[in-house]
mmCIF file of C-alpha atoms and ligand atoms in Angstrom:
data_model
loop_
_atom_site.group_PDB
_atom_site.id
_atom_site.type_symbol
_atom_site.label_atom_id
_atom_site.label_comp_id
_atom_site.label_asym_id
_atom_site.label_seq_id
_atom_site.Cartn_x
_atom_site.Cartn_y
_atom_site.Cartn_z
ATOM 1 C CA MET A 1 42.062 0.504 0.552
ATOM 2 C CA LYS A 2 44.026 -0.343 3.655
ATOM 3 C CA ILE A 3 41.462 -0.905 6.386
ATOM 4 C CA GLY A 4 41.968 -1.427 10.117
ATOM 5 C CA ILE A 5 39.195 -3.434 11.803
ATOM 6 C CA VAL A 6 38.855 -3.389 15.573
ATOM 7 C CA CYS A 7 36.441 -5.852 17.159
ATOM 8 C CA TYR A 8 35.814 -8.336 19.932
ATOM 9 C CA PRO A 9 37.355 -11.584 18.726
ATOM 10 C CA THR A 10 34.784 -13.842 20.368
ATOM 11 C CA PHE A 11 31.789 -15.752 18.998
ATOM 12 C CA GLY A 12 29.481 -12.765 19.738
ATOM 13 C CA GLY A 13 27.563 -11.257 16.834
ATOM 14 C CA SER A 14 29.615 -8.075 16.587
ATOM 15 C CA GLY A 15 32.867 -10.023 16.311
ATOM 16 C CA VAL A 16 31.370 -12.346 13.706
ATOM 17 C CA VAL A 17 30.085 -9.449 11.593
ATOM 18 C CA ALA A 18 33.436 -7.628 11.812
ATOM 19 C CA THR A 19 35.414 -10.724 10.885
ATOM 20 C CA GLU A 20 33.171 -11.732 7.998
ATOM 21 C CA LEU A 21 33.220 -8.166 6.699
ATOM 22 C CA GLY A 22 37.018 -8.104 6.851
ATOM 23 C CA LYS A 23 37.232 -11.434 5.028
ATOM 24 C CA ALA A 24 34.888 -10.200 2.292
ATOM 25 C CA LEU A 25 36.802 -6.927 1.893
ATOM 26 C CA ALA A 26 40.070 -8.856 1.632
ATOM 27 C CA GLN A 27 38.543 -11.037 -1.082
ATOM 28 C CA LYS A 28 37.697 -7.879 -3.010
ATOM 29 C CA GLY A 29 41.356 -6.842 -2.903
ATOM 30 C CA HIS A 30 41.440 -4.499 0.106
ATOM 31 C CA ARG A 31 44.196 -5.040 2.660
ATOM 32 C CA VAL A 32 42.537 -5.690 6.006
ATOM 33 C CA HIS A 33 44.297 -5.391 9.363
ATOM 34 C CA PHE A 34 42.487 -6.858 12.372
ATOM 35 C CA ILE A 35 43.495 -5.279 15.654
ATOM 36 C CA THR A 36 42.262 -7.082 18.766
ATOM 37 C CA TYR A 37 43.366 -9.032 21.848
ATOM 38 C CA SER A 38 43.201 -12.498 20.323
ATOM 39 C CA GLN A 39 42.688 -14.149 16.949
ATOM 40 C CA PRO A 40 39.011 -13.634 15.938
ATOM 41 C CA ALA A 41 37.078 -16.921 16.084
ATOM 42 C CA ARG A 42 36.263 -16.953 12.363
ATOM 43 C CA LEU A 43 39.687 -15.772 11.171
ATOM 44 C CA ASP A 44 40.928 -19.293 10.657
ATOM 45 C CA PHE A 45 42.417 -19.256 7.173
ATOM 46 C CA PHE A 46 45.267 -17.681 5.224
ATOM 47 C CA SER A 47 44.794 -14.749 2.869
ATOM 48 C CA GLU A 48 47.513 -12.526 1.496
ATOM 49 C CA ASN A 49 45.271 -9.533 2.204
ATOM 50 C CA VAL A 50 44.468 -10.299 5.837
ATOM 51 C CA PHE A 51 46.702 -9.300 8.744
ATOM 52 C CA TYR A 52 46.238 -9.808 12.445
ATOM 53 C CA HIS A 53 47.782 -7.592 15.109
ATOM 54 C CA GLU A 54 47.451 -8.668 18.702
ATOM 55 C CA VAL A 55 47.003 -6.117 21.462
ATOM 56 C CA ASN A 56 49.137 -7.099 24.427
ATOM 57 C CA ILE A 57 48.255 -5.652 27.803
ATOM 58 C CA PRO A 58 51.161 -5.419 30.201
ATOM 59 C CA ASN A 59 50.157 -6.853 33.549
ATOM 60 C CA TYR A 60 51.800 -4.976 36.404
ATOM 61 C CA PRO A 61 50.883 -5.744 40.029
ATOM 62 C CA LEU A 62 49.678 -2.147 40.304
ATOM 63 C CA PHE A 63 46.959 -2.676 37.689
ATOM 64 C CA GLN A 64 43.845 -3.978 39.338
ATOM 65 C CA TYR A 65 42.185 -3.284 35.975
ATOM 66 C CA PRO A 66 44.620 -3.768 33.061
ATOM 67 C CA PRO A 67 44.269 -0.701 30.768
ATOM 68 C CA TYR A 68 43.141 -2.475 27.581
ATOM 69 C CA GLU A 69 41.828 0.707 26.001
ATOM 70 C CA LEU A 70 45.231 2.396 26.228
ATOM 71 C CA ALA A 71 47.046 -0.647 24.877
ATOM 72 C CA LEU A 72 44.521 -0.777 22.024
ATOM 73 C CA ALA A 73 44.884 2.937 21.221
ATOM 74 C CA SER A 74 48.677 2.584 21.176
ATOM 75 C CA LYS A 75 48.427 -0.429 18.874
ATOM 76 C CA MET A 76 46.115 1.481 16.525
ATOM 77 C CA VAL A 77 48.591 4.359 16.369
ATOM 78 C CA ASP A 78 51.409 1.960 15.575
ATOM 79 C CA ILE A 79 49.536 0.031 12.870
ATOM 80 C CA VAL A 80 47.976 3.082 11.191
ATOM 81 C CA GLN A 81 51.403 4.711 11.022
ATOM 82 C CA PHE A 82 53.446 1.710 9.948
ATOM 83 C CA GLU A 83 50.925 0.111 7.564
ATOM 84 C CA LYS A 84 49.698 3.476 6.254
ATOM 85 C CA LEU A 85 46.045 2.612 6.804
ATOM 86 C CA ASP A 86 43.357 4.667 5.050
ATOM 87 C CA VAL A 87 40.541 4.049 7.500
ATOM 88 C CA LEU A 88 39.828 2.571 10.949
ATOM 89 C CA HIS A 89 36.548 0.684 11.339
ATOM 90 C CA VAL A 90 35.677 -0.054 14.955
ATOM 91 C CA HIS A 91 32.885 -2.444 15.882
ATOM 92 C CA TYR A 92 31.199 -1.816 19.220
ATOM 93 C CA ALA A 93 31.318 1.559 20.907
ATOM 94 C CA ILE A 94 32.866 0.466 24.192
ATOM 95 C CA PRO A 95 35.836 0.773 24.359
ATOM 96 C CA HIS A 96 36.711 0.610 20.667
ATOM 97 C CA ALA A 97 35.257 3.948 19.577
ATOM 98 C CA SER A 98 36.825 5.848 22.467
ATOM 99 C CA ALA A 99 40.198 4.135 21.948
ATOM 100 C CA ALA A 100 39.986 5.075 18.262
ATOM 101 C CA PHE A 101 39.304 8.689 19.214
ATOM 102 C CA MET A 102 42.460 8.753 21.311
ATOM 103 C CA ALA A 103 44.503 7.092 18.552
ATOM 104 C CA LYS A 104 43.183 9.618 16.065
ATOM 105 C CA GLN A 105 44.253 12.545 18.265
ATOM 106 C CA ILE A 106 47.740 11.109 18.746
ATOM 107 C CA LEU A 107 48.105 10.521 15.006
ATOM 108 C CA LYS A 108 47.010 14.099 14.330
ATOM 109 C CA THR A 109 50.040 15.351 16.290
ATOM 110 C CA LYS A 110 52.156 13.356 13.833
ATOM 111 C CA GLY A 111 50.440 14.911 10.823
ATOM 112 C CA ILE A 112 48.414 11.775 10.051
ATOM 113 C CA HIS A 113 44.652 12.149 9.533
ATOM 114 C CA ILE A 114 42.684 8.918 9.656
ATOM 115 C CA PRO A 115 38.894 8.669 9.531
ATOM 116 C CA VAL A 116 37.194 6.497 12.140
ATOM 117 C CA ILE A 117 34.007 4.588 11.326
ATOM 118 C CA THR A 118 32.029 3.244 14.293
ATOM 119 C CA THR A 119 29.500 0.441 13.879
ATOM 120 C CA LEU A 120 26.919 0.070 16.635
ATOM 121 C CA HIS A 121 25.797 -3.485 17.270
ATOM 122 C CA GLY A 122 23.192 -3.211 19.971
ATOM 123 C CA THR A 123 24.419 -4.325 23.336
ATOM 124 C CA ASP A 124 26.909 -1.431 23.273
ATOM 125 C CA ILE A 125 23.899 0.921 23.112
ATOM 126 C CA THR A 126 20.811 -0.793 24.472
ATOM 127 C CA LEU A 127 22.360 -2.637 27.424
ATOM 128 C CA VAL A 128 25.847 -1.473 28.360
ATOM 129 C CA GLY A 129 26.092 1.987 26.858
ATOM 130 C CA LYS A 130 23.009 3.395 28.570
ATOM 131 C CA ASP A 131 24.619 2.737 31.948
ATOM 132 C CA ALA A 132 25.405 6.074 33.571
ATOM 133 C CA SER A 133 29.033 5.056 34.009
ATOM 134 C CA PHE A 134 29.534 4.754 30.230
ATOM 135 C CA GLU A 135 27.027 7.180 28.739
ATOM 136 C CA PRO A 136 29.250 10.289 28.460
ATOM 137 C CA VAL A 137 32.051 8.322 26.783
ATOM 138 C CA VAL A 138 29.674 6.548 24.414
ATOM 139 C CA THR A 139 27.996 9.802 23.389
ATOM 140 C CA PHE A 140 31.293 11.585 22.926
ATOM 141 C CA SER A 141 32.993 8.858 20.920
ATOM 142 C CA ILE A 142 29.988 8.363 18.627
ATOM 143 C CA ASN A 143 29.825 12.109 17.960
ATOM 144 C CA GLN A 144 33.558 12.215 17.291
ATOM 145 C CA SER A 145 33.471 9.362 14.760
ATOM 146 C CA ASP A 146 33.763 10.385 11.118
ATOM 147 C CA ALA A 147 30.909 8.063 10.229
ATOM 148 C CA VAL A 148 28.554 5.920 12.285
ATOM 149 C CA THR A 149 26.598 2.894 11.142
ATOM 150 C CA SER A 150 24.036 0.767 12.932
ATOM 151 C CA VAL A 151 22.837 -2.720 12.081
ATOM 152 C CA SER A 152 19.122 -1.898 12.103
ATOM 153 C CA HIS A 153 16.698 1.028 11.927
ATOM 154 C CA ASP A 154 15.494 0.191 15.406
ATOM 155 C CA LEU A 155 19.003 0.461 16.848
ATOM 156 C CA ARG A 156 19.474 3.779 15.053
ATOM 157 C CA LYS A 157 16.214 5.033 16.590
ATOM 158 C CA GLU A 158 17.182 3.847 20.078
ATOM 159 C CA THR A 159 20.601 5.438 19.808
ATOM 160 C CA TYR A 160 19.022 8.826 19.024
ATOM 161 C CA GLU A 161 16.502 8.301 21.815
ATOM 162 C CA TYR A 162 18.999 7.572 24.559
ATOM 163 C CA PHE A 163 22.080 9.590 23.570
ATOM 164 C CA PRO A 164 22.414 13.211 22.443
ATOM 165 C CA ILE A 165 23.896 12.248 19.094
ATOM 166 C CA ASP A 166 24.393 14.878 16.415
ATOM 167 C CA LYS A 167 25.949 12.558 13.830
ATOM 168 C CA ASP A 168 24.017 10.981 10.997
ATOM 169 C CA ILE A 169 23.734 7.236 11.611
ATOM 170 C CA VAL A 170 23.669 5.134 8.450
ATOM 171 C CA VAL A 171 21.811 1.829 8.682
ATOM 172 C CA ILE A 172 23.722 -1.072 7.170
ATOM 173 C CA PRO A 173 22.049 -4.379 8.001
ATOM 174 C CA ASN A 174 24.020 -7.459 8.906
ATOM 175 C CA PHE A 175 24.716 -9.914 6.136
ATOM 176 C CA ILE A 176 25.215 -13.583 5.438
ATOM 177 C CA ASN A 177 27.701 -15.601 3.437
ATOM 178 C CA LEU A 178 25.476 -18.044 1.602
ATOM 179 C CA GLU A 179 28.449 -20.109 0.491
ATOM 180 C CA ARG A 180 28.984 -21.130 4.103
ATOM 181 C CA PHE A 181 25.444 -20.900 5.439
ATOM 182 C CA GLN A 182 23.392 -23.168 3.225
ATOM 183 C CA LYS A 183 21.410 -26.310 3.792
ATOM 184 C CA GLN A 184 23.785 -29.272 3.629
ATOM 185 C CA ARG A 185 22.965 -32.949 3.295
ATOM 186 C CA LYS A 186 23.287 -34.086 6.904
ATOM 187 C CA GLU A 187 20.624 -36.788 7.076
ATOM 188 C CA HIS A 188 22.856 -38.897 9.329
ATOM 189 C CA PHE A 189 22.712 -36.095 11.925
ATOM 190 C CA LYS A 190 18.956 -36.048 11.741
ATOM 191 C CA SER A 191 18.579 -39.803 12.128
ATOM 192 C CA ALA A 192 20.974 -39.770 15.095
ATOM 193 C CA ILE A 193 19.174 -36.947 16.885
ATOM 194 C CA ALA A 194 15.618 -37.661 15.805
ATOM 195 C CA PRO A 195 15.467 -41.388 14.959
ATOM 196 C CA PHE A 196 11.649 -41.461 14.764
ATOM 197 C CA GLY A 197 11.365 -38.451 12.471
ATOM 198 C CA GLU A 198 10.774 -36.006 15.319
ATOM 199 C CA LYS A 199 10.775 -32.313 14.421
ATOM 200 C CA LEU A 200 13.881 -30.367 15.427
ATOM 201 C CA LEU A 201 13.653 -27.000 17.163
ATOM 202 C CA VAL A 202 16.924 -25.086 17.529
ATOM 203 C CA HIS A 203 18.157 -22.103 19.511
ATOM 204 C CA THR A 204 21.683 -20.676 19.441
ATOM 205 C CA SER A 205 22.934 -17.861 21.661
ATOM 206 C CA ASN A 206 25.371 -16.790 24.340
ATOM 207 C CA PHE A 207 22.888 -17.899 27.020
ATOM 208 C CA ARG A 208 22.458 -14.488 28.585
ATOM 209 C CA GLY A 209 19.263 -13.409 30.337
ATOM 210 C CA VAL A 210 18.351 -11.109 27.444
ATOM 211 C CA LYS A 211 17.878 -14.170 25.191
ATOM 212 C CA ARG A 212 14.946 -15.463 27.318
ATOM 213 C CA ILE A 213 15.964 -19.097 26.973
ATOM 214 C CA GLY A 214 13.319 -19.934 29.575
ATOM 215 C CA ASP A 215 10.765 -19.000 26.881
ATOM 216 C CA VAL A 216 12.562 -21.261 24.383
ATOM 217 C CA ILE A 217 12.190 -24.182 26.773
ATOM 218 C CA LYS A 218 8.574 -23.383 27.627
ATOM 219 C CA ILE A 219 7.652 -23.095 23.925
ATOM 220 C CA PHE A 220 9.297 -26.426 23.241
ATOM 221 C CA SER A 221 7.614 -28.098 26.194
ATOM 222 C CA LYS A 222 4.164 -27.114 24.842
ATOM 223 C CA VAL A 223 4.960 -27.932 21.198
ATOM 224 C CA ARG A 224 6.240 -31.344 22.256
ATOM 225 C CA GLU A 225 2.850 -32.153 23.799
ATOM 226 C CA GLN A 226 1.340 -32.012 20.313
ATOM 227 C CA VAL A 227 4.167 -32.819 17.888
ATOM 228 C CA PRO A 228 6.956 -35.323 18.579
ATOM 229 C CA SER A 229 10.018 -33.095 18.662
ATOM 230 C CA LYS A 230 13.475 -32.426 20.079
ATOM 231 C CA LEU A 231 15.132 -29.202 21.188
ATOM 232 C CA LEU A 232 18.771 -28.458 20.425
ATOM 233 C CA LEU A 233 20.407 -25.651 22.369
ATOM 234 C CA VAL A 234 23.690 -24.380 20.958
ATOM 235 C CA GLY A 235 26.010 -22.064 22.894
ATOM 236 C CA ASP A 236 26.857 -21.507 26.499
ATOM 237 C CA GLY A 237 26.701 -18.784 29.085
ATOM 238 C CA PRO A 238 25.469 -17.740 32.508
ATOM 239 C CA GLU A 239 21.855 -18.924 32.113
ATOM 240 C CA ARG A 240 22.733 -22.520 31.355
ATOM 241 C CA PRO A 241 22.494 -24.039 34.873
ATOM 242 C CA LYS A 242 19.107 -22.384 35.420
ATOM 243 C CA MET A 243 17.898 -23.697 32.067
ATOM 244 C CA GLU A 244 19.037 -27.234 32.833
ATOM 245 C CA ASN A 245 17.030 -27.043 36.040
ATOM 246 C CA LEU A 246 13.969 -25.803 34.171
ATOM 247 C CA CYS A 247 14.159 -28.804 31.833
ATOM 248 C CA ARG A 248 14.348 -31.114 34.855
ATOM 249 C CA LYS A 249 11.370 -29.404 36.459
ATOM 250 C CA LEU A 250 9.332 -29.778 33.266
ATOM 251 C CA GLY A 251 10.448 -33.412 32.885
ATOM 252 C CA ILE A 252 11.642 -32.928 29.315
ATOM 253 C CA CYS A 253 15.397 -33.570 29.671
ATOM 254 C CA GLN A 254 15.260 -36.647 27.427
ATOM 255 C CA ASP A 255 14.214 -34.445 24.512
ATOM 256 C CA VAL A 256 16.538 -31.473 25.091
ATOM 257 C CA ARG A 257 20.212 -31.448 24.154
ATOM 258 C CA PHE A 258 22.605 -28.779 25.414
ATOM 259 C CA LEU A 259 25.314 -28.899 22.755
ATOM 260 C CA GLY A 260 27.650 -26.158 23.980
ATOM 261 C CA LYS A 261 29.593 -23.917 21.627
ATOM 262 C CA LEU A 262 29.623 -25.442 18.151
ATOM 263 C CA GLU A 263 31.823 -24.063 15.389
ATOM 264 C CA ALA A 264 29.990 -25.543 12.404
ATOM 265 C CA VAL A 265 26.520 -24.448 13.460
ATOM 266 C CA GLU A 266 25.389 -24.523 9.818
ATOM 267 C CA GLU A 267 25.589 -28.339 9.878
ATOM 268 C CA LEU A 268 23.084 -28.493 12.693
ATOM 269 C CA LEU A 269 20.884 -25.809 11.169
ATOM 270 C CA SER A 270 20.762 -27.956 8.032
ATOM 271 C CA VAL A 271 18.589 -30.486 9.841
ATOM 272 C CA ALA A 272 16.501 -28.030 11.869
ATOM 273 C CA ASP A 273 12.798 -27.314 11.309
ATOM 274 C CA VAL A 274 12.248 -24.184 13.375
ATOM 275 C CA PHE A 275 14.596 -21.632 14.969
ATOM 276 C CA LEU A 276 13.501 -19.962 18.213
ATOM 277 C CA MET A 277 14.616 -16.432 19.149
ATOM 278 C CA PRO A 278 12.280 -14.970 21.806
ATOM 279 C CA SER A 279 14.833 -12.315 22.918
ATOM 280 C CA GLU A 280 14.066 -9.411 25.204
ATOM 281 C CA LYS A 281 16.426 -7.237 23.120
ATOM 282 C CA GLU A 282 17.982 -7.926 19.733
ATOM 283 C CA SER A 283 19.337 -5.180 17.545
ATOM 284 C CA PHE A 284 19.397 -7.447 14.492
ATOM 285 C CA GLY A 285 19.434 -11.188 15.262
ATOM 286 C CA LEU A 286 22.319 -12.530 13.219
ATOM 287 C CA ALA A 287 21.768 -16.074 14.516
ATOM 288 C CA ALA A 288 18.243 -15.984 13.062
ATOM 289 C CA LEU A 289 19.617 -14.887 9.685
ATOM 290 C CA GLU A 290 22.079 -17.796 9.768
ATOM 291 C CA ALA A 291 19.157 -20.139 10.416
ATOM 292 C CA MET A 292 17.092 -18.642 7.590
ATOM 293 C CA ALA A 293 20.005 -19.084 5.180
ATOM 294 C CA CYS A 294 19.898 -22.806 6.040
ATOM 295 C CA GLU A 295 16.166 -22.828 5.216
ATOM 296 C CA VAL A 296 14.953 -22.707 8.806
ATOM 297 C CA PRO A 297 11.904 -20.513 9.547
ATOM 298 C CA VAL A 298 12.119 -18.318 12.625
ATOM 299 C CA ILE A 299 9.779 -17.889 15.587
ATOM 300 C CA SER A 300 10.916 -14.661 17.203
ATOM 301 C CA SER A 301 9.878 -11.876 19.493
ATOM 302 C CA ASN A 302 9.293 -8.405 18.108
ATOM 303 C CA ALA A 303 12.271 -6.988 20.037
ATOM 304 C CA GLY A 304 14.503 -4.370 18.432
ATOM 305 C CA GLY A 305 15.422 -5.062 14.820
ATOM 306 C CA LEU A 306 13.927 -8.572 14.664
ATOM 307 C CA PRO A 307 10.821 -7.502 12.685
ATOM 308 C CA GLU A 308 13.170 -5.912 10.124
ATOM 309 C CA LEU A 309 14.595 -9.376 9.484
ATOM 310 C CA ASN A 310 11.866 -11.896 10.209
ATOM 311 C CA VAL A 311 8.816 -11.214 8.060
ATOM 312 C CA HIS A 312 5.651 -12.130 9.976
ATOM 313 C CA GLY A 313 3.734 -14.913 8.247
ATOM 314 C CA TYR A 314 6.426 -15.353 5.583
ATOM 315 C CA SER A 315 9.886 -16.308 6.890
ATOM 316 C CA GLY A 316 8.367 -17.187 10.274
ATOM 317 C CA PHE A 317 6.332 -15.334 12.872
ATOM 318 C CA VAL A 318 6.908 -12.418 15.228
ATOM 319 C CA SER A 319 5.214 -12.182 18.669
ATOM 320 C CA GLU A 320 5.285 -9.807 21.630
ATOM 321 C CA VAL A 321 8.226 -10.414 23.961
ATOM 322 C CA GLY A 322 7.179 -13.066 26.501
ATOM 323 C CA ASP A 323 4.056 -14.213 24.632
ATOM 324 C CA VAL A 324 4.908 -17.904 24.826
ATOM 325 C CA LYS A 325 1.328 -18.932 23.983
ATOM 326 C CA ASP A 326 1.435 -17.102 20.642
ATOM 327 C CA MET A 327 4.876 -18.497 19.849
ATOM 328 C CA VAL A 328 3.623 -22.037 20.540
ATOM 329 C CA LYS A 329 0.624 -21.481 18.257
ATOM 330 C CA ASN A 330 2.862 -20.131 15.483
ATOM 331 C CA THR A 331 5.412 -22.940 15.824
ATOM 332 C CA LEU A 332 2.643 -25.545 15.535
ATOM 333 C CA PHE A 333 1.326 -23.782 12.445
ATOM 334 C CA ILE A 334 4.722 -23.841 10.718
ATOM 335 C CA LEU A 335 5.348 -27.484 11.615
ATOM 336 C CA GLN A 336 2.288 -28.674 9.664
ATOM 337 C CA ASP A 337 3.301 -30.815 6.697
ATOM 338 C CA ASP A 338 1.674 -28.503 4.161
ATOM 339 C CA GLN A 339 3.248 -25.344 5.665
ATOM 340 C CA LEU A 340 6.796 -26.348 6.536
ATOM 341 C CA PRO A 341 8.176 -26.516 2.960
ATOM 342 C CA ILE A 342 6.643 -23.100 2.167
ATOM 343 C CA PHE A 343 8.123 -21.441 5.243
ATOM 344 C CA LYS A 344 11.501 -23.063 4.615
ATOM 345 C CA ALA A 345 11.611 -21.723 1.056
ATOM 346 C CA ASN A 346 10.509 -18.276 2.250
ATOM 347 C CA ALA A 347 13.173 -18.225 4.974
ATOM 348 C CA LEU A 348 15.850 -18.826 2.355
ATOM 349 C CA ALA A 349 14.383 -16.221 0.010
ATOM 350 C CA ARG A 350 14.419 -13.651 2.810
ATOM 351 C CA ALA A 351 18.004 -14.544 3.788
ATOM 352 C CA LYS A 352 19.107 -13.968 0.184
ATOM 353 C CA GLU A 353 18.154 -10.307 0.544
ATOM 354 C CA PHE A 354 20.973 -9.999 3.108
ATOM 355 C CA GLU A 355 23.569 -11.720 0.933
ATOM 356 C CA ILE A 356 27.051 -10.464 1.767
ATOM 357 C CA ASN A 357 27.716 -9.091 -1.725
ATOM 358 C CA ASN A 358 24.678 -6.816 -1.437
ATOM 359 C CA ILE A 359 25.884 -5.323 1.854
ATOM 360 C CA VAL A 360 29.686 -5.000 1.646
ATOM 361 C CA PRO A 361 29.515 -2.222 -1.019
ATOM 362 C CA MET A 362 27.520 -0.154 1.508
ATOM 363 C CA TYR A 363 30.483 -0.225 3.904
ATOM 364 C CA GLU A 364 32.897 0.526 1.061
ATOM 365 C CA ALA A 365 30.824 3.598 0.197
ATOM 366 C CA VAL A 366 30.949 4.800 3.816
ATOM 367 C CA TYR A 367 34.750 4.310 3.879
ATOM 368 C CA GLN A 368 35.190 6.171 0.592
ATOM 369 C CA GLN A 369 33.107 9.118 1.755
ATOM 370 C CA ALA A 370 34.970 9.333 5.058
ATOM 371 C CA VAL A 371 38.367 9.194 3.356
ATOM 372 C CA GLU A 372 37.367 11.939 0.932
ATOM 373 C CA ALA A 373 36.093 14.130 3.786
ATOM 374 C CA VAL A 374 39.272 14.171 5.934
HETATM 375 O O1 GMT B 1 23.512 -10.887 21.196
HETATM 376 C C1 GMT B 1 24.493 -10.753 21.915
HETATM 377 O O2 GMT B 1 24.435 -10.769 23.128
HETATM 378 C C2 GMT B 1 25.841 -10.504 21.263
HETATM 379 C C3 GMT B 1 25.836 -9.153 20.641
HETATM 380 C C4 GMT B 1 27.214 -8.601 20.382
HETATM 381 O O3 GMT B 1 27.378 -7.487 20.808
HETATM 382 O O4 GMT B 1 28.074 -9.216 19.763
HETATM 383 O O5 GMT B 1 25.051 -9.171 19.459
HETATM 384 C C5 GMT B 1 24.580 -7.913 18.997
HETATM 385 O O6 GMT B 1 25.193 -7.693 17.737
HETATM 386 C C6 GMT B 1 24.809 -8.639 16.727
HETATM 387 C C7 GMT B 1 25.590 -8.314 15.454
HETATM 388 O O7 GMT B 1 25.295 -7.053 14.969
HETATM 389 C C8 GMT B 1 23.281 -8.579 16.503
HETATM 390 O O8 GMT B 1 22.904 -9.515 15.520
HETATM 391 C C9 GMT B 1 22.576 -8.909 17.828
HETATM 392 O O9 GMT B 1 21.192 -8.765 17.640
HETATM 393 C C10 GMT B 1 23.054 -7.953 18.918
HETATM 394 N N1 GMT B 1 22.513 -8.389 20.208
HETATM 395 C C11 GMT B 1 21.643 -7.648 20.909
HETATM 396 O O10 GMT B 1 21.214 -6.583 20.532
HETATM 397 C C12 GMT B 1 21.193 -8.232 22.212
#
């Protein structure tokens, strides 16, 4: 098939899922055209089946807000027409699904009928989309999509709860490429970071309030009182200055490293003992799946789709959002010498259930059905 993929090109989960999906589809012989405003972060290789089309937004003095959605819709029209695409797969409702709707209408006037698949990732529904200023557009563009998928059952449920959706939403969980995300031999990292054999706790995110990084730091501070350990924080975002201050207040700066945005996060995960994800909201928790694939058990909240990924008492533990005390107790349990190897093995076993080759055929089936229906 010839597939157009529209996504945010950044490190965010939706962009990562879209890019990895495109790469996997290209490997299977599909021709995949990425349409976005800059080269997706993980699209850093050559493949004869992968194409990248940049959306350029003209910047006139009149435009206080450059009309990205219109530029994107125009680019979709151009690429669908010229490359003879079979399907458009847009990741994230705002503004990709509405831009796709417009492109589809324009193409119809030219006698071209292209199905649009929308994948909901979470923040487009649970945080941004619910805002009154977006709600009508989100509802409309989801209902106008030829097929809609969501990355967890919880997100599907929330979407039906908050929006008057009459479309069937198919759940297709996120996936992991185990060739990339696997435990690597990085002992030299470990001895550099934890020279006295300290345990390593890791958190990766975009440092937004919804990730509750304050809880990550508080959990670590308590764990550290009982088990010699270090905390590695990967990523960057608006919460970082506040979090640095919290570490100073707790007097634990010597044991906390803010590492910023790291590309090869799997190398760091390879030496980690526990991954912390106490999020307020999380439709799936891709970062936790990446950790599990590197044999790192997960201490998470029970927000959104997290319990669909992290199996309580097996791949890690799940607690109520904000229950730091319970998360400390569970982390200490996992870190015991007789438990850690068991939880590590379980985390990997659970991650294998989300192996990319198990999930990509689900998207192919959705594409096929949509193409046959138009
Ligand atoms: O977590 C973020 O803030 C980034 C966000 C995004 O929109 O890229 O991630 C969402 O999509 C990911 C991929 O499907 C999911 O794994 C994340 O759980 C989801 N984030 C939230 O729901 C907060």
